[in-house]
Amino acid sequence: MKRFLKNTAAVAVIALAGMGVFSSSSMAAGKLSVSVALDPGSWDPIDTFLVAWGAVGSNIFDGLTERDTNAKLHPGLATSWDVLDDGVRIRFKLREGVKFHDGEPFNAEAVKFTFDRLLGDIGAKGPQRANYTSVESVEIIDDYTVDFHLHQPDPVLLTKLAGYGAMIVPPKYIAEKGEDYFNTHPVGTGPFSFVSYEPKVALELAANADYWGDKPKVSELQYRFISELTTAVAELQAGRVDIVEDLPISMLPVVKGDGKLDVMSTTGPAVYGLRFNTRDGITADVNVRKAIVMAVDRATIIKSLLAGEAEEIASFQSSLSFGNDPELKPLPYNPEEAKKLLKDAGVAAGAEVQIDIRAGNPTFNEVVQAVGAYLQTVGLKAVIKPYENSVFLNDIVPQGKTGALFQQSWGGWTLDYDNTAYLLYHTGQKWNPYGADEKLNAMLEEQRPMTDVAKREGLLKGIAAYIANDVLEMPLYSLKAIYGVNKRVEGFVPAPDNRIKLNTVGVKE
C-alpha cells in the first residue's frame, strides 16, 4: 500500500497534530526540497551504513553527541559526559524536557533501550553493530543519567555516538508498532518529524516546533530520491528542488552558468577506489595487483574528469581522517613497469579483468571507463559490469561474487581510519569478502582500545602502509562534498560528510 501523501502544510499539521509537533505560537513557514541519489529503504538507524541515510536521518533523529559543519563534536541529547575508570566507563548526563515526535519522553530508559537493541538480536541483522561492540552494557543511574560500561576503552566512541546506529529511538513506539512499521514510519527527537514515505520517490517531513535545539525555519522538508543526477540538476534549475547533494562534476558548468543557482563545496571525508578480489583469478597475485594500480594515471583522472575537485590518496582515507599519513605515497603511474610485472606473472595479452560498480553515479562511471582505457594500454581487457545498488551492496560484495575489481565508496563519517580499516579489512566483516590476514587482524584489534593518541595514530599509519604494501586496493581519490543550491535558500553551510541538519536553513518565498 502506498504510504505517500500529497504534502502540503495543511496535511503536515493534520498528520502530526496528535503528536504535539506544532505549537500555534511558533510556526515555521516555507518548504525546502532536497535531492539525494539513493533511498536507503529503511529509516531505522541500525539498518544501514549509507551516507544517504545520514543526510536524511540526521534531521529525524539525534544522538547523545553531535558534530557541527566543521566536524567539531558537541553535546546532543547528552549535555555532558565524564570518562571514568581508565576509559572503561562513561557517564552521560541527559537533556531533560525532550520528547520524541509521538510525545513519548526521552530519558535514560530510551538510551538503554536503543543500545540493548543495537547490540542484541535486532542489531545483529544490520551492519551498524560492529561500530559499537566496545559497549558492554548501559546502566540507568537515574532518569537522566546513564553509565556506558565498556569492554575496553574506545577512543572513537564519542564520535560514533553522533550518528547512524547510535541515534536514539523510542522504546514504546517500537514496541507498539513493530520493527517493520518503524522502518518506514520513523520517530525520533530531531528537528523534523515523519509525514509520509513513498519508497524510491520521496520522504516528507514536517517541522518539530518543540525541538530542543534551534527551531526549524521551514514548515516542510522534502527529500526526493533522484538517482539520475542530470535529472536532479534539471529539477534544481526548474526550481522544484532547492539543494542537490553530491553534485556531479559534469554538471558543475551547468549550475555555475545559471544565475539562480550556486555551487557550494567543502573538503570531505568521502573516498573512492577499486578493491581487488584477492582470492580468485589473476588478481590473487600481488604483483598483478601492483601492475594494475601502476597502469592507471590517477592524477590525470582527477585533473581531467574531476575538475580538480578531488585529491589523490595513498590509503582509503582522506586528509581529514585521523590516521592519514601524508608521507605515504601512492604507487606511481608507470605503464612500462606494469607491462613487465604482468609479463613476469604470466598474464596473457588480452586477459579479461571484470570491474563491478554501482549503477547511477555518472562521475564514478566515467572514472571507471578511464581506468578501463588505461588497463587496455598495458594489455588487459576491462569489462565493466554495473549493478543496481541494493544487489551490489547486499549480495555481490558481501557474498564474494565480484570480478577482479569492485567499487568501494566510503563516507569516512567518524573521521577516524579505524572505522574504515576495521570494517573493510578485518576477517569476517561484511565489506571484507576475501581477506583473512591474521597479522592485519591483530594490528586492527591492537589500536582499538588505545588511549595514547600518538601511539594509536602511529599504529593506524602502520596499518595503512601494510595494506598499501599488500595492494589490497587501488585507492583513487577523496572527493569534495559538492552541492548545487538555489539562491533562494538561506543559511545553508556545506557539511563535509553530507550529514546536514537543516533546521537553521530557510527559504525566501
PDB file of C-alpha atoms in Angstrom, residues 132-355:
ATOM      1  CA  TYR A 132      29.693  -0.283  18.914  1.00  0.00           C
ATOM      2  CA  THR A 133      30.980  -3.621  20.141  1.00  0.00           C
ATOM      3  CA  SER A 134      33.192  -1.874  22.703  1.00  0.00           C
ATOM      4  CA  VAL A 135      29.975  -1.206  24.665  1.00  0.00           C
ATOM      5  CA  GLU A 136      29.268  -3.998  27.141  1.00  0.00           C
ATOM      6  CA  SER A 137      26.132  -2.540  28.700  1.00  0.00           C
ATOM      7  CA  VAL A 138      24.239   0.630  29.523  1.00  0.00           C
ATOM      8  CA  GLU A 139      23.246   1.163  33.153  1.00  0.00           C
ATOM      9  CA  ILE A 140      20.486   3.537  34.231  1.00  0.00           C
ATOM     10  CA  ILE A 141      21.643   5.624  37.197  1.00  0.00           C
ATOM     11  CA  ASP A 142      18.548   7.836  37.296  1.00  0.00           C
ATOM     12  CA  ASP A 143      16.021   9.171  34.788  1.00  0.00           C
ATOM     13  CA  TYR A 144      18.608  11.465  33.209  1.00  0.00           C
ATOM     14  CA  THR A 145      21.930   9.751  33.898  1.00  0.00           C
ATOM     15  CA  VAL A 146      23.383   6.642  32.275  1.00  0.00           C
ATOM     16  CA  ASP A 147      26.696   4.833  32.535  1.00  0.00           C
ATOM     17  CA  PHE A 148      28.190   3.134  29.484  1.00  0.00           C
ATOM     18  CA  HIS A 149      30.286   0.164  30.603  1.00  0.00           C
ATOM     19  CA  LEU A 150      32.886  -0.762  28.004  1.00  0.00           C
ATOM     20  CA  HIS A 151      34.754  -3.993  27.348  1.00  0.00           C
ATOM     21  CA  GLN A 152      37.782  -1.829  26.678  1.00  0.00           C
ATOM     22  CA  PRO A 153      38.476   1.868  26.087  1.00  0.00           C
ATOM     23  CA  ASP A 154      37.174   3.120  22.744  1.00  0.00           C
ATOM     24  CA  PRO A 155      38.736   6.429  21.678  1.00  0.00           C
ATOM     25  CA  VAL A 156      36.292   6.833  18.778  1.00  0.00           C
ATOM     26  CA  LEU A 157      33.063   6.076  20.671  1.00  0.00           C
ATOM     27  CA  LEU A 158      32.087   9.678  21.441  1.00  0.00           C
ATOM     28  CA  THR A 159      32.279  10.487  17.741  1.00  0.00           C
ATOM     29  CA  LYS A 160      30.351   7.344  16.808  1.00  0.00           C
ATOM     30  CA  LEU A 161      27.563   8.379  19.176  1.00  0.00           C
ATOM     31  CA  ALA A 162      26.916  11.363  16.904  1.00  0.00           C
ATOM     32  CA  GLY A 163      25.378   9.290  14.164  1.00  0.00           C
ATOM     33  CA  TYR A 164      23.925   6.324  12.366  1.00  0.00           C
ATOM     34  CA  GLY A 165      23.365   3.295  14.616  1.00  0.00           C
ATOM     35  CA  ALA A 166      23.674   5.310  17.823  1.00  0.00           C
ATOM     36  CA  MET A 167      20.722   7.595  17.085  1.00  0.00           C
ATOM     37  CA  ILE A 168      18.245   7.325  19.975  1.00  0.00           C
ATOM     38  CA  VAL A 169      14.938   5.593  19.214  1.00  0.00           C
ATOM     39  CA  PRO A 170      11.592   5.442  21.101  1.00  0.00           C
ATOM     40  CA  PRO A 171      11.001   2.236  23.143  1.00  0.00           C
ATOM     41  CA  LYS A 172       7.230   2.457  23.474  1.00  0.00           C
ATOM     42  CA  TYR A 173       6.592   3.358  19.840  1.00  0.00           C
ATOM     43  CA  ILE A 174       8.689   0.444  18.526  1.00  0.00           C
ATOM     44  CA  ALA A 175       7.129  -1.988  20.984  1.00  0.00           C
ATOM     45  CA  GLU A 176       3.617  -0.966  19.921  1.00  0.00           C
ATOM     46  CA  LYS A 177       4.159  -0.587  16.163  1.00  0.00           C
ATOM     47  CA  GLY A 178       6.803  -3.227  15.497  1.00  0.00           C
ATOM     48  CA  GLU A 179      10.107  -3.259  13.695  1.00  0.00           C
ATOM     49  CA  ASP A 180       8.750  -3.326  10.128  1.00  0.00           C
ATOM     50  CA  TYR A 181       6.480  -0.354  10.740  1.00  0.00           C
ATOM     51  CA  PHE A 182       9.327   1.627  12.311  1.00  0.00           C
ATOM     52  CA  ASN A 183      11.469   1.034   9.211  1.00  0.00           C
ATOM     53  CA  THR A 184       9.057   3.071   7.106  1.00  0.00           C
ATOM     54  CA  HIS A 185       7.485   5.336   9.763  1.00  0.00           C
ATOM     55  CA  PRO A 186      10.474   6.635  11.766  1.00  0.00           C
ATOM     56  CA  VAL A 187      10.101   8.567  15.009  1.00  0.00           C
ATOM     57  CA  GLY A 188      12.981  10.376  16.669  1.00  0.00           C
ATOM     58  CA  THR A 189      13.653  13.552  18.646  1.00  0.00           C
ATOM     59  CA  GLY A 190      15.113  15.548  15.738  1.00  0.00           C
ATOM     60  CA  PRO A 191      14.118  18.905  14.237  1.00  0.00           C
ATOM     61  CA  PHE A 192      11.785  17.333  11.661  1.00  0.00           C
ATOM     62  CA  SER A 193       9.190  14.582  12.022  1.00  0.00           C
ATOM     63  CA  PHE A 194       7.803  11.985   9.659  1.00  0.00           C
ATOM     64  CA  VAL A 195       4.764  12.683   7.479  1.00  0.00           C
ATOM     65  CA  SER A 196       4.906  10.178   4.615  1.00  0.00           C
ATOM     66  CA  TYR A 197       7.194   7.969   2.565  1.00  0.00           C
ATOM     67  CA  GLU A 198       6.974   6.524  -0.921  1.00  0.00           C
ATOM     68  CA  PRO A 199       9.968   4.227  -1.497  1.00  0.00           C
ATOM     69  CA  LYS A 200      12.379   5.436  -4.191  1.00  0.00           C
ATOM     70  CA  VAL A 201      10.267   8.561  -4.704  1.00  0.00           C
ATOM     71  CA  ALA A 202      10.140  10.854  -1.672  1.00  0.00           C
ATOM     72  CA  LEU A 203      10.170  11.229   2.106  1.00  0.00           C
ATOM     73  CA  GLU A 204       8.092  14.075   3.531  1.00  0.00           C
ATOM     74  CA  LEU A 205       8.890  15.658   6.899  1.00  0.00           C
ATOM     75  CA  ALA A 206       7.360  18.472   8.952  1.00  0.00           C
ATOM     76  CA  ALA A 207       8.904  20.947  11.358  1.00  0.00           C
ATOM     77  CA  ASN A 208       9.121  19.900  15.005  1.00  0.00           C
ATOM     78  CA  ALA A 209       8.281  23.182  16.733  1.00  0.00           C
ATOM     79  CA  ASP A 210       9.081  21.573  20.111  1.00  0.00           C
ATOM     80  CA  TYR A 211      12.646  20.730  19.082  1.00  0.00           C
ATOM     81  CA  TRP A 212      15.137  21.222  21.914  1.00  0.00           C
ATOM     82  CA  GLY A 213      17.665  22.992  19.661  1.00  0.00           C
ATOM     83  CA  ASP A 214      17.271  25.714  17.054  1.00  0.00           C
ATOM     84  CA  LYS A 215      13.699  25.630  15.776  1.00  0.00           C
ATOM     85  CA  PRO A 216      13.274  24.809  12.076  1.00  0.00           C
ATOM     86  CA  LYS A 217      12.976  27.762   9.725  1.00  0.00           C
ATOM     87  CA  VAL A 218      10.762  25.875   7.254  1.00  0.00           C
ATOM     88  CA  SER A 219       7.498  24.081   7.922  1.00  0.00           C
ATOM     89  CA  GLU A 220       8.120  21.283   5.402  1.00  0.00           C
ATOM     90  CA  LEU A 221      11.230  19.355   4.429  1.00  0.00           C
ATOM     91  CA  GLN A 222      11.058  17.062   1.431  1.00  0.00           C
ATOM     92  CA  TYR A 223      13.684  14.564   0.330  1.00  0.00           C
ATOM     93  CA  ARG A 224      13.357  13.389  -3.257  1.00  0.00           C
ATOM     94  CA  PHE A 225      15.222  10.270  -4.334  1.00  0.00           C
ATOM     95  CA  ILE A 226      16.545  11.066  -7.805  1.00  0.00           C
ATOM     96  CA  SER A 227      19.141   8.542  -8.914  1.00  0.00           C
ATOM     97  CA  GLU A 228      19.820  10.266 -12.239  1.00  0.00           C
ATOM     98  CA  LEU A 229      21.818  13.312 -11.227  1.00  0.00           C
ATOM     99  CA  THR A 230      21.220  15.046 -14.550  1.00  0.00           C
ATOM    100  CA  THR A 231      17.524  14.845 -13.712  1.00  0.00           C
ATOM    101  CA  ALA A 232      18.233  16.215 -10.232  1.00  0.00           C
ATOM    102  CA  VAL A 233      20.051  19.207 -11.719  1.00  0.00           C
ATOM    103  CA  ALA A 234      17.209  19.799 -14.170  1.00  0.00           C
ATOM    104  CA  GLU A 235      14.817  19.841 -11.194  1.00  0.00           C
ATOM    105  CA  LEU A 236      17.162  22.275  -9.430  1.00  0.00           C
ATOM    106  CA  GLN A 237      17.126  24.570 -12.461  1.00  0.00           C
ATOM    107  CA  ALA A 238      13.340  24.352 -12.669  1.00  0.00           C
ATOM    108  CA  GLY A 239      13.002  25.355  -9.009  1.00  0.00           C
ATOM    109  CA  ARG A 240      11.370  22.088  -7.964  1.00  0.00           C
ATOM    110  CA  VAL A 241      14.432  21.146  -5.881  1.00  0.00           C
ATOM    111  CA  ASP A 242      16.370  23.583  -3.682  1.00  0.00           C
ATOM    112  CA  ILE A 243      19.505  21.567  -2.880  1.00  0.00           C
ATOM    113  CA  VAL A 244      21.219  18.748  -4.781  1.00  0.00           C
ATOM    114  CA  GLU A 245      23.654  16.700  -2.733  1.00  0.00           C
ATOM    115  CA  ASP A 246      26.662  15.051  -4.400  1.00  0.00           C
ATOM    116  CA  LEU A 247      26.510  17.341  -7.403  1.00  0.00           C
ATOM    117  CA  PRO A 248      28.233  15.535 -10.287  1.00  0.00           C
ATOM    118  CA  ILE A 249      31.394  17.096 -11.664  1.00  0.00           C
ATOM    119  CA  SER A 250      29.995  17.019 -15.180  1.00  0.00           C
ATOM    120  CA  MET A 251      27.152  19.298 -14.114  1.00  0.00           C
ATOM    121  CA  LEU A 252      29.293  21.984 -12.465  1.00  0.00           C
ATOM    122  CA  PRO A 253      29.367  24.212 -15.575  1.00  0.00           C
ATOM    123  CA  VAL A 254      25.581  23.963 -15.894  1.00  0.00           C
ATOM    124  CA  VAL A 255      24.958  25.018 -12.294  1.00  0.00           C
ATOM    125  CA  LYS A 256      27.645  27.710 -12.320  1.00  0.00           C
ATOM    126  CA  GLY A 257      26.162  29.122 -15.513  1.00  0.00           C
ATOM    127  CA  ASP A 258      22.678  29.511 -14.024  1.00  0.00           C
ATOM    128  CA  GLY A 259      22.179  32.870 -12.337  1.00  0.00           C
ATOM    129  CA  LYS A 260      19.577  31.383  -9.957  1.00  0.00           C
ATOM    130  CA  LEU A 261      21.976  28.771  -8.567  1.00  0.00           C
ATOM    131  CA  ASP A 262      25.215  28.446  -6.584  1.00  0.00           C
ATOM    132  CA  VAL A 263      27.819  25.702  -6.288  1.00  0.00           C
ATOM    133  CA  MET A 264      28.977  25.200  -2.694  1.00  0.00           C
ATOM    134  CA  SER A 265      31.674  22.732  -1.666  1.00  0.00           C
ATOM    135  CA  THR A 266      33.989  21.780   1.157  1.00  0.00           C
ATOM    136  CA  THR A 267      36.751  19.243   1.774  1.00  0.00           C
ATOM    137  CA  GLY A 268      35.105  15.950   2.597  1.00  0.00           C
ATOM    138  CA  PRO A 269      35.959  12.538   4.061  1.00  0.00           C
ATOM    139  CA  ALA A 270      34.426  10.517   1.211  1.00  0.00           C
ATOM    140  CA  VAL A 271      36.887   8.354  -0.709  1.00  0.00           C
ATOM    141  CA  TYR A 272      36.588   6.318  -3.880  1.00  0.00           C
ATOM    142  CA  GLY A 273      38.582   3.408  -5.195  1.00  0.00           C
ATOM    143  CA  LEU A 274      38.570  -0.105  -6.591  1.00  0.00           C
ATOM    144  CA  ARG A 275      39.285  -3.085  -4.377  1.00  0.00           C
ATOM    145  CA  PHE A 276      40.720  -6.378  -5.543  1.00  0.00           C
ATOM    146  CA  ASN A 277      39.372  -9.880  -5.458  1.00  0.00           C
ATOM    147  CA  THR A 278      42.466 -11.340  -3.813  1.00  0.00           C
ATOM    148  CA  ARG A 279      41.042 -14.884  -3.806  1.00  0.00           C
ATOM    149  CA  ASP A 280      40.357 -15.691  -7.457  1.00  0.00           C
ATOM    150  CA  GLY A 281      41.996 -15.302 -10.838  1.00  0.00           C
ATOM    151  CA  ILE A 282      44.973 -13.169 -11.783  1.00  0.00           C
ATOM    152  CA  THR A 283      44.390 -10.629  -9.012  1.00  0.00           C
ATOM    153  CA  ALA A 284      45.246 -13.252  -6.392  1.00  0.00           C
ATOM    154  CA  ASP A 285      48.852 -12.374  -7.348  1.00  0.00           C
ATOM    155  CA  VAL A 286      50.102  -9.262  -5.525  1.00  0.00           C
ATOM    156  CA  ASN A 287      52.354  -8.345  -8.447  1.00  0.00           C
ATOM    157  CA  VAL A 288      49.394  -8.365 -10.830  1.00  0.00           C
ATOM    158  CA  ARG A 289      47.523  -6.102  -8.423  1.00  0.00           C
ATOM    159  CA  LYS A 290      50.534  -3.801  -8.310  1.00  0.00           C
ATOM    160  CA  ALA A 291      50.691  -3.745 -12.118  1.00  0.00           C
ATOM    161  CA  ILE A 292      47.013  -2.820 -12.390  1.00  0.00           C
ATOM    162  CA  VAL A 293      47.462   0.101  -9.999  1.00  0.00           C
ATOM    163  CA  MET A 294      50.596   1.331 -11.787  1.00  0.00           C
ATOM    164  CA  ALA A 295      48.786   1.190 -15.132  1.00  0.00           C
ATOM    165  CA  VAL A 296      46.345   3.950 -14.122  1.00  0.00           C
ATOM    166  CA  ASP A 297      47.196   7.665 -14.154  1.00  0.00           C
ATOM    167  CA  ARG A 298      45.106   8.798 -11.197  1.00  0.00           C
ATOM    168  CA  ALA A 299      46.445  12.377 -11.245  1.00  0.00           C
ATOM    169  CA  THR A 300      45.252  12.896 -14.808  1.00  0.00           C
ATOM    170  CA  ILE A 301      41.839  11.427 -13.988  1.00  0.00           C
ATOM    171  CA  ILE A 302      41.462  13.933 -11.141  1.00  0.00           C
ATOM    172  CA  LYS A 303      42.506  16.849 -13.341  1.00  0.00           C
ATOM    173  CA  SER A 304      40.535  15.940 -16.460  1.00  0.00           C
ATOM    174  CA  LEU A 305      37.412  14.192 -15.162  1.00  0.00           C
ATOM    175  CA  LEU A 306      37.012  15.670 -11.672  1.00  0.00           C
ATOM    176  CA  ALA A 307      37.863  19.292 -12.487  1.00  0.00           C
ATOM    177  CA  GLY A 308      40.470  19.235  -9.737  1.00  0.00           C
ATOM    178  CA  GLU A 309      37.715  18.816  -7.111  1.00  0.00           C
ATOM    179  CA  ALA A 310      39.481  15.827  -5.539  1.00  0.00           C
ATOM    180  CA  GLU A 311      42.813  14.705  -4.089  1.00  0.00           C
ATOM    181  CA  GLU A 312      44.799  11.584  -4.910  1.00  0.00           C
ATOM    182  CA  ILE A 313      45.008   9.180  -1.966  1.00  0.00           C
ATOM    183  CA  ALA A 314      47.503   6.507  -0.959  1.00  0.00           C
ATOM    184  CA  SER A 315      45.189   4.755   1.512  1.00  0.00           C
ATOM    185  CA  PHE A 316      41.430   4.546   1.802  1.00  0.00           C
ATOM    186  CA  GLN A 317      41.004   7.760   3.784  1.00  0.00           C
ATOM    187  CA  SER A 318      41.005  11.499   3.151  1.00  0.00           C
ATOM    188  CA  SER A 319      43.254  14.177   4.607  1.00  0.00           C
ATOM    189  CA  LEU A 320      40.579  14.806   7.289  1.00  0.00           C
ATOM    190  CA  SER A 321      40.974  11.302   8.721  1.00  0.00           C
ATOM    191  CA  PHE A 322      42.825  10.572  11.956  1.00  0.00           C
ATOM    192  CA  GLY A 323      45.439   8.049  10.875  1.00  0.00           C
ATOM    193  CA  ASN A 324      46.091   9.547   7.462  1.00  0.00           C
ATOM    194  CA  ASP A 325      49.818   9.626   6.701  1.00  0.00           C
ATOM    195  CA  PRO A 326      50.856  12.403   4.300  1.00  0.00           C
ATOM    196  CA  GLU A 327      54.234  10.679   3.920  1.00  0.00           C
ATOM    197  CA  LEU A 328      52.633   7.557   2.428  1.00  0.00           C
ATOM    198  CA  LYS A 329      52.734   7.994  -1.344  1.00  0.00           C
ATOM    199  CA  PRO A 330      50.573   6.220  -3.928  1.00  0.00           C
ATOM    200  CA  LEU A 331      52.169   3.749  -6.301  1.00  0.00           C
ATOM    201  CA  PRO A 332      53.446   5.799  -9.264  1.00  0.00           C
ATOM    202  CA  TYR A 333      51.910   5.778 -12.710  1.00  0.00           C
ATOM    203  CA  ASN A 334      54.322   3.597 -14.676  1.00  0.00           C
ATOM    204  CA  PRO A 335      52.749   1.647 -17.552  1.00  0.00           C
ATOM    205  CA  GLU A 336      56.062   0.154 -18.696  1.00  0.00           C
ATOM    206  CA  GLU A 337      56.724  -1.330 -15.261  1.00  0.00           C
ATOM    207  CA  ALA A 338      53.103  -2.537 -15.210  1.00  0.00           C
ATOM    208  CA  LYS A 339      53.637  -4.411 -18.505  1.00  0.00           C
ATOM    209  CA  LYS A 340      56.792  -6.021 -17.126  1.00  0.00           C
ATOM    210  CA  LEU A 341      55.053  -7.150 -13.935  1.00  0.00           C
ATOM    211  CA  LEU A 342      52.189  -8.669 -15.930  1.00  0.00           C
ATOM    212  CA  LYS A 343      54.597 -10.480 -18.243  1.00  0.00           C
ATOM    213  CA  ASP A 344      56.632 -11.829 -15.326  1.00  0.00           C
ATOM    214  CA  ALA A 345      53.397 -13.065 -13.715  1.00  0.00           C
ATOM    215  CA  GLY A 346      52.499 -14.966 -16.877  1.00  0.00           C
ATOM    216  CA  VAL A 347      49.375 -12.920 -17.629  1.00  0.00           C
ATOM    217  CA  ALA A 348      48.388 -13.407 -21.266  1.00  0.00           C
ATOM    218  CA  ALA A 349      47.831 -10.409 -23.504  1.00  0.00           C
ATOM    219  CA  GLY A 350      44.140  -9.538 -23.639  1.00  0.00           C
ATOM    220  CA  ALA A 351      43.363 -11.160 -20.287  1.00  0.00           C
ATOM    221  CA  GLU A 352      39.929 -10.091 -19.102  1.00  0.00           C
ATOM    222  CA  VAL A 353      39.532  -8.030 -15.942  1.00  0.00           C
ATOM    223  CA  GLN A 354      35.961  -7.547 -14.724  1.00  0.00           C
ATOM    224  CA  ILE A 355      35.236  -4.359 -12.769  1.00  0.00           C
TER     225      ILE A 355
END
